[in-house]
């Protein structure tokens, strides 16, 4: 049986912070409970959820498809020889990948004062998965739920250390703009958008 010592490097010793580092291209891994209680009751049973597949991997299930936490997406603290492309389980990730208190602890170890964290696989990195949901009402509700989680669970516990980033609903310009404004009104500093929207059937940024 693989142990933590087999997977993870030794815990670094704390060091004094000698410079202010603001990291603006980090990622988080969405925790399994992030959508609980965040969708309207009529949609709650269709929220994204983490399930275990036949190979023992923990994957997200949503709208008839599954999305893995690919191993290369959560390599922090892992011994290099243990990093593969197979999906990781949450107990195979350093806790700071998905727990904000542990993330801030890791930021202290790494000399990083503030972090801007992009989403991961279940969103399609920019909200693509939710925007392409077969039920637009569900897709928009899940988009809003992700942003509510970012506000309540990831940013608010450490408002000086986390830079709040939102996603938006890409396939409805009016709903998407409204969601960006909703987030801006409560303190979000940025929103992530696809770098190649034409690949998603959306207008090119050059049009």
XYZ file of N, CA and C in Angstrom, residues 22-199:
534
model
N 3.408 38.210 -5.589
C 1.995 38.029 -5.913
C 1.927 37.119 -7.132
N 1.379 35.949 -6.956
C 1.309 34.955 -8.028
C -0.045 35.063 -8.727
N -0.031 35.295 -10.033
C -1.281 35.555 -10.754
C -1.623 34.458 -11.760
N -1.002 33.310 -11.645
C -1.374 32.187 -12.515
C -1.277 30.886 -11.746
N -2.057 30.803 -10.668
C -2.167 29.576 -9.892
C -3.479 28.880 -10.254
N -3.633 27.674 -9.773
C -4.885 26.935 -9.950
C -5.302 26.343 -8.612
N -6.588 26.159 -8.460
C -7.133 25.420 -7.326
C -7.774 24.150 -7.864
N -7.993 23.202 -6.978
C -8.748 21.998 -7.305
C -10.053 22.079 -6.529
N -11.159 22.063 -7.241
C -12.451 22.205 -6.586
C -12.698 21.043 -5.625
N -13.055 21.321 -4.357
C -13.286 20.253 -3.384
C -14.625 19.554 -3.627
N -14.776 18.325 -3.152
C -15.983 17.552 -3.452
C -17.281 18.189 -2.980
N -17.236 18.985 -1.918
C -18.473 19.529 -1.352
C -18.789 20.941 -1.834
N -18.107 21.432 -2.845
C -18.207 22.852 -3.161
C -19.594 23.273 -3.633
N -20.377 22.374 -4.220
C -21.690 22.756 -4.740
C -22.823 22.478 -3.754
N -22.509 21.853 -2.626
C -23.562 21.500 -1.671
C -24.230 22.752 -1.114
N -25.556 22.804 -1.227
C -26.326 23.924 -0.697
C -26.228 25.198 -1.504
N -25.653 25.142 -2.698
C -25.440 26.365 -3.480
C -26.319 26.453 -4.730
N -27.116 25.445 -5.003
C -28.016 25.480 -6.146
C -29.466 25.534 -5.675
N -30.380 26.069 -6.499
C -31.802 25.994 -6.156
C -32.215 24.549 -5.909
N -33.165 24.360 -5.009
C -33.554 23.008 -4.602
C -33.948 22.141 -5.792
N -34.618 22.732 -6.785
C -35.087 21.937 -7.919
C -33.940 21.419 -8.797
N -32.753 22.003 -8.638
C -31.601 21.605 -9.449
C -30.523 20.886 -8.642
N -30.702 20.816 -7.337
C -29.619 20.350 -6.461
C -29.152 18.940 -6.790
N -30.078 18.053 -7.173
C -29.673 16.670 -7.432
C -28.946 16.512 -8.768
N -28.837 17.598 -9.537
C -28.118 17.553 -10.820
C -26.807 18.330 -10.755
N -26.432 18.744 -9.573
C -25.174 19.477 -9.410
C -23.988 18.563 -9.700
N -22.860 19.121 -10.089
C -21.651 18.306 -10.224
C -21.337 17.604 -8.904
N -20.891 16.370 -8.993
C -20.549 15.620 -7.787
C -19.346 14.729 -8.073
N -18.612 14.427 -7.037
C -17.454 13.549 -7.163
C -17.900 12.107 -6.949
N -17.524 11.248 -7.885
C -17.845 9.824 -7.796
C -16.555 9.030 -7.963
N -16.599 7.778 -7.570
C -15.443 6.895 -7.737
C -15.712 5.951 -8.900
N -14.791 5.900 -9.846
C -15.004 5.028 -11.003
C -14.453 3.625 -10.744
N -14.544 2.779 -11.749
C -14.180 1.369 -11.568
C -12.701 1.160 -11.288
N -11.867 2.155 -11.592
C -10.426 2.047 -11.343
C -10.018 2.676 -10.015
N -11.014 3.123 -9.233
C -10.718 3.731 -7.948
C -10.338 5.192 -8.029
N -10.518 5.816 -9.193
C -10.241 7.242 -9.335
C -11.452 8.052 -8.891
N -11.207 9.194 -8.307
C -12.277 10.132 -7.970
C -12.408 11.133 -9.113
N -13.585 11.172 -9.723
C -13.822 12.040 -10.878
C -15.111 12.822 -10.655
N -15.212 13.949 -11.324
C -16.443 14.731 -11.293
C -17.433 14.167 -12.309
N -18.700 14.116 -11.930
C -19.777 13.701 -12.820
C -20.758 14.858 -12.961
N -21.045 15.225 -14.222
C -21.965 16.343 -14.461
C -22.545 16.242 -15.863
N -23.840 16.361 -15.959
C -24.544 16.463 -17.243
C -24.187 15.307 -18.177
N -24.080 14.109 -17.605
C -23.850 12.923 -18.411
C -22.410 12.658 -18.789
N -21.481 13.438 -18.277
C -20.062 13.248 -18.596
C -19.251 13.231 -17.310
N -18.013 12.742 -17.396
C -17.114 12.754 -16.246
C -15.867 13.561 -16.578
N -15.294 14.152 -15.530
C -14.119 15.016 -15.669
C -13.142 14.647 -14.562
N -11.948 14.272 -14.938
C -10.979 13.797 -13.956
C -10.125 14.936 -13.432
N -9.524 14.690 -12.272
C -8.475 15.561 -11.760
C -7.161 14.962 -12.248
N -6.754 15.330 -13.443
C -5.551 14.754 -14.039
C -4.356 14.995 -13.129
N -3.536 13.956 -12.963
C -2.419 14.029 -12.031
C -1.531 15.239 -12.212
N -1.284 15.642 -13.450
C -0.403 16.781 -13.694
C -1.010 18.095 -13.223
N -2.280 18.064 -12.821
C -2.941 19.274 -12.359
C -2.755 19.508 -10.867
N -2.137 18.577 -10.164
C -2.023 18.703 -8.706
C -0.704 18.100 -8.243
N 0.389 18.666 -8.719
C 1.704 18.076 -8.452
C 2.407 18.691 -7.251
N 1.831 19.717 -6.654
C 2.507 20.414 -5.557
C 2.919 19.437 -4.461
N 4.202 19.485 -4.101
C 4.702 18.680 -3.002
C 4.917 17.218 -3.305
N 4.544 16.769 -4.489
C 4.680 15.348 -4.812
C 6.113 15.020 -5.216
N 6.532 13.796 -4.907
C 7.811 13.312 -5.406
C 7.708 13.186 -6.933
N 8.665 13.720 -7.675
C 8.549 13.728 -9.144
C 8.265 12.366 -9.757
N 8.851 11.324 -9.194
C 8.679 10.000 -9.788
C 7.271 9.446 -9.584
N 6.456 10.081 -8.715
C 5.093 9.607 -8.485
C 4.068 10.347 -9.329
N 4.491 11.365 -10.062
C 3.554 12.185 -10.832
C 3.306 11.540 -12.191
N 2.058 11.217 -12.463
C 1.670 10.594 -13.728
C 0.446 11.328 -14.276
N -0.036 10.880 -15.420
C -1.203 11.533 -16.006
C -2.509 10.928 -15.503
N -2.444 9.817 -14.780
C -3.665 9.224 -14.260
C -4.333 10.175 -13.265
N -5.659 10.109 -13.159
C -6.353 10.978 -12.207
C -5.893 10.726 -10.778
N -5.778 11.796 -10.012
C -5.456 11.707 -8.593
C -6.739 11.609 -7.779
N -6.642 10.928 -6.652
C -7.663 11.017 -5.618
C -7.319 12.220 -4.741
N -8.296 12.682 -3.986
C -8.030 13.845 -3.141
C -6.995 13.532 -2.068
N -6.965 12.278 -1.601
C -5.965 11.939 -0.588
C -4.577 11.741 -1.194
N -4.461 11.883 -2.512
C -3.163 11.834 -3.174
C -2.678 13.226 -3.582
N -3.408 14.245 -3.188
C -3.022 15.627 -3.459
C -2.576 16.291 -2.167
N -1.669 17.211 -2.271
C -1.365 18.058 -1.127
C -2.624 18.852 -0.797
N -2.944 18.946 0.486
C -4.221 19.522 0.887
C -4.402 20.959 0.388
N -3.304 21.671 0.240
C -3.394 23.044 -0.234
C -3.926 23.183 -1.643
N -4.046 22.079 -2.377
C -4.652 22.146 -3.712
C -6.127 22.506 -3.628
N -6.807 22.058 -2.551
C -8.260 22.231 -2.495
C -8.776 22.808 -1.181
N -7.904 23.052 -0.226
C -8.288 23.616 1.070
C -7.585 24.957 1.223
N -8.349 26.038 1.356
C -7.729 27.365 1.300
C -6.847 27.645 2.506
N -7.189 27.141 3.678
C -6.322 27.361 4.834
C -4.967 26.692 4.616
N -5.002 25.473 4.085
C -3.749 24.787 3.771
C -3.013 25.492 2.639
N -3.755 26.072 1.698
C -3.106 26.810 0.602
C -2.332 28.010 1.143
N -2.930 28.756 2.051
C -2.237 29.916 2.610
C -1.001 29.468 3.388
N -1.098 28.349 4.093
C 0.080 27.784 4.760
C 1.182 27.497 3.741
N 0.814 26.902 2.619
C 1.801 26.606 1.579
C 2.363 27.887 0.968
N 1.527 28.900 0.821
C 2.004 30.187 0.313
C 3.052 30.773 1.254
N 2.832 30.634 2.555
C 3.820 31.114 3.526
C 5.142 30.362 3.367
N 5.056 29.059 3.177
C 6.273 28.268 2.981
C 7.016 28.693 1.720
N 6.251 29.104 0.717
C 6.826 29.404 -0.594
C 7.163 30.885 -0.779
N 6.877 31.700 0.234
C 7.181 33.117 0.134
C 6.246 33.891 -0.768
N 5.009 33.421 -0.923
C 4.017 34.095 -1.757
C 3.016 34.801 -0.852
N 2.822 36.108 -1.089
C 1.881 36.850 -0.255
C 0.448 36.692 -0.742
N 0.215 36.839 -2.052
C -1.151 36.784 -2.572
C -1.196 35.900 -3.809
N -2.358 35.277 -4.023
C -2.496 34.306 -5.108
C -3.817 34.500 -5.828
N -3.762 34.474 -7.160
C -4.950 34.467 -8.003
C -5.085 33.059 -8.563
N -6.190 32.389 -8.233
C -6.340 30.974 -8.560
C -7.391 30.762 -9.642
N -6.976 30.153 -10.736
C -7.892 29.773 -11.797
C -8.567 28.450 -11.448
N -9.723 28.177 -12.053
C -10.403 26.904 -11.807
C -9.707 25.748 -12.508
N -10.290 24.549 -12.338
C -9.666 23.348 -12.906
C -10.649 22.573 -13.769
N -10.508 21.260 -13.777
C -11.135 20.421 -14.795
C -12.655 20.519 -14.864
N -13.338 20.548 -13.717
C -14.791 20.484 -13.766
C -15.389 21.707 -14.446
N -14.697 22.823 -14.466
C -15.217 24.006 -15.163
C -14.784 24.059 -16.623
N -13.807 23.230 -17.004
C -13.183 23.424 -18.304
C -12.222 24.596 -18.272
N -11.760 24.945 -17.082
C -10.787 26.012 -16.808
C -11.353 27.425 -16.956
N -12.379 27.638 -17.772
C -12.882 29.005 -17.972
C -14.400 29.065 -17.901
N -15.031 28.016 -17.381
C -16.488 27.976 -17.352
C -17.093 27.290 -18.562
N -16.260 26.751 -19.432
C -16.743 26.131 -20.669
C -17.733 24.998 -20.401
N -17.413 24.110 -19.460
C -18.268 22.948 -19.210
C -19.665 23.385 -18.800
N -19.759 24.364 -17.920
C -21.065 24.804 -17.451
C -21.816 25.550 -18.550
N -21.105 26.341 -19.332
C -21.748 27.108 -20.395
C -22.288 26.210 -21.500
N -21.702 25.035 -21.671
C -22.149 24.105 -22.705
C -23.086 23.033 -22.155
N -23.592 23.228 -20.958
C -24.528 22.283 -20.350
C -25.768 22.127 -21.236
N -26.317 20.921 -21.288
C -27.501 20.673 -22.108
C -28.717 21.431 -21.608
N -28.718 21.828 -20.345
C -29.797 22.628 -19.754
C -29.211 23.976 -19.353
N -29.478 25.040 -20.119
C -28.885 26.341 -19.799
C -29.206 26.834 -18.391
N -30.408 26.539 -17.894
C -30.745 26.969 -16.534
C -29.804 26.324 -15.523
N -29.552 25.032 -15.689
C -28.630 24.334 -14.792
C -27.216 24.871 -14.957
N -26.792 25.078 -16.199
C -25.444 25.583 -16.438
C -25.204 26.929 -15.788
N -26.176 27.832 -15.905
C -26.033 29.147 -15.285
C -26.042 29.028 -13.767
N -26.902 28.163 -13.228
C -26.965 27.985 -11.772
C -25.645 27.445 -11.226
N -25.023 26.521 -11.942
C -23.754 25.958 -11.489
C -22.640 26.996 -11.612
N -22.681 27.803 -12.666
C -21.717 28.899 -12.802
C -21.805 29.840 -11.610
N -23.013 30.226 -11.257
C -23.205 31.127 -10.118
C -22.761 30.450 -8.823
N -23.033 29.153 -8.696
C -22.634 28.428 -7.486
C -21.118 28.389 -7.354
N -20.420 28.178 -8.472
C -18.951 28.180 -8.426
C -18.456 29.531 -7.925
N -19.022 30.605 -8.448
C -18.601 31.942 -8.027
C -18.943 32.211 -6.567
N -20.092 31.725 -6.121
C -20.452 31.899 -4.710
C -19.462 31.164 -3.812
N -19.061 29.968 -4.235
C -18.054 29.229 -3.462
C -16.734 29.994 -3.442
N -16.310 30.512 -4.581
C -15.078 31.299 -4.626
C -15.151 32.464 -3.642
N -16.287 33.136 -3.609
C -16.460 34.285 -2.716
C -16.465 33.854 -1.256
N -17.302 32.873 -0.941
C -17.542 32.522 0.459
C -16.438 31.658 1.067
N -15.970 30.680 0.314
C -15.094 29.651 0.884
C -13.626 29.828 0.542
N -13.311 30.460 -0.593
C -11.903 30.557 -0.991
C -11.334 31.945 -0.722
N -12.111 32.994 -0.996
C -11.600 34.358 -0.821
C -11.835 34.901 0.587
N -13.073 34.838 1.073
C -13.414 35.520 2.318
C -12.618 35.062 3.536
N -12.234 33.796 3.664
C -11.429 33.422 4.831
C -10.060 34.104 4.876
N -9.551 34.535 3.719
C -8.219 35.159 3.653
C -8.232 36.286 2.617
N -9.011 37.339 2.854
C -9.199 38.367 1.819
C -7.940 39.125 1.450
N -6.939 39.136 2.328
C -5.684 39.814 1.995
C -4.727 38.923 1.208
N -5.020 37.631 1.152
C -4.075 36.684 0.550
C -4.576 36.093 -0.774
N -5.883 36.105 -0.964
C -6.483 35.518 -2.163
C -7.088 36.626 -3.016
N -6.797 36.605 -4.311
C -7.374 37.553 -5.261
C -8.578 36.868 -5.915
N -9.794 37.379 -5.710
C -10.978 36.663 -6.188
C -11.141 36.731 -7.706
N -11.304 35.569 -8.308
C -11.485 35.429 -9.752
C -12.793 34.708 -10.014
N -13.544 35.171 -10.993
C -14.810 34.547 -11.325
C -14.794 33.882 -12.688
N -15.795 33.032 -12.904
C -16.086 32.509 -14.236
C -17.409 33.119 -14.668
N -17.765 32.960 -15.924
C -19.049 33.486 -16.353
C -19.694 32.549 -17.354
N -20.940 32.869 -17.701
C -21.733 32.006 -18.581
C -21.501 32.453 -20.012
N -20.719 31.690 -20.754
C -20.163 32.138 -22.026
C -21.164 32.149 -23.169
N -22.186 31.316 -23.118
C -23.071 31.158 -24.270
C -24.288 32.071 -24.243
N -24.416 32.911 -23.240
C -25.498 33.903 -23.172
C -24.867 35.231 -22.789
N -24.645 36.132 -23.749
C -23.933 37.383 -23.445
C -24.577 38.205 -22.340
N -25.897 38.274 -22.320
C -26.560 39.084 -21.296
C -26.399 38.457 -19.921
N -26.623 37.150 -19.825
C -26.452 36.470 -18.535
C -24.993 36.500 -18.109
N -24.088 36.341 -19.072
C -22.663 36.371 -18.754
C -22.225 37.718 -18.228
N -22.671 38.792 -18.875
C -22.317 40.135 -18.418
C -22.909 40.415 -17.046
N -24.139 39.948 -16.824
C -24.772 40.159 -15.520
C -23.999 39.451 -14.418
N -23.474 38.264 -14.709
C -22.711 37.529 -13.697
C -21.383 38.219 -13.404
N -20.748 38.758 -14.430
C -19.513 39.513 -14.204
C -19.789 40.719 -13.314
N -20.883 41.432 -13.582
C -21.226 42.604 -12.761
C -21.564 42.188 -11.332
N -22.298 41.084 -11.178
C -22.644 40.604 -9.828
C -21.381 40.347 -9.022
N -20.400 39.736 -9.650
C -19.159 39.450 -8.946
C -18.357 40.714 -8.676
N -18.305 41.617 -9.648
C -17.565 42.866 -9.451
C -18.144 43.660 -8.289
N -19.462 43.650 -8.161
C -20.115 44.407 -7.091
C -19.752 43.881 -5.706
N -19.339 42.622 -5.613
C -18.984 42.078 -4.296
C -17.476 41.888 -4.130
N -16.692 42.497 -5.025
C -15.259 42.563 -4.780
C -14.357 41.749 -5.671
N -14.911 40.988 -6.608
C -14.050 40.217 -7.504
C -13.186 41.167 -8.327
N -11.960 40.749 -8.577
C -11.007 41.591 -9.294
C -10.851 41.215 -10.763
N -11.254 40.000 -11.130
C -11.016 39.556 -12.501
C -11.967 38.424 -12.858
N -12.008 38.112 -14.139
C -12.818 37.003 -14.652
C -11.969 36.259 -15.677
N -12.108 34.948 -15.736
C -11.364 34.172 -16.725
C -12.244 33.889 -17.935
N -11.661 34.045 -19.114
C -12.362 33.831 -20.375
C -11.522 32.905 -21.257
N -12.130 32.219 -22.207
C -11.358 31.332 -23.085
C -10.438 32.129 -23.999
N -9.232 31.622 -24.182
C -8.289 32.326 -25.051
C -8.604 32.114 -26.527
N -9.364 31.050 -26.836
C -9.747 30.774 -28.223
C -11.252 30.499 -28.289
N -12.078 31.533 -28.096
C -13.526 31.309 -28.042
C -14.098 30.715 -29.319
N -13.460 30.972 -30.459
C -13.973 30.427 -31.720
C -13.924 28.906 -31.737
N -13.037 28.315 -30.921
C -12.973 26.852 -30.839
C -14.174 26.284 -30.082
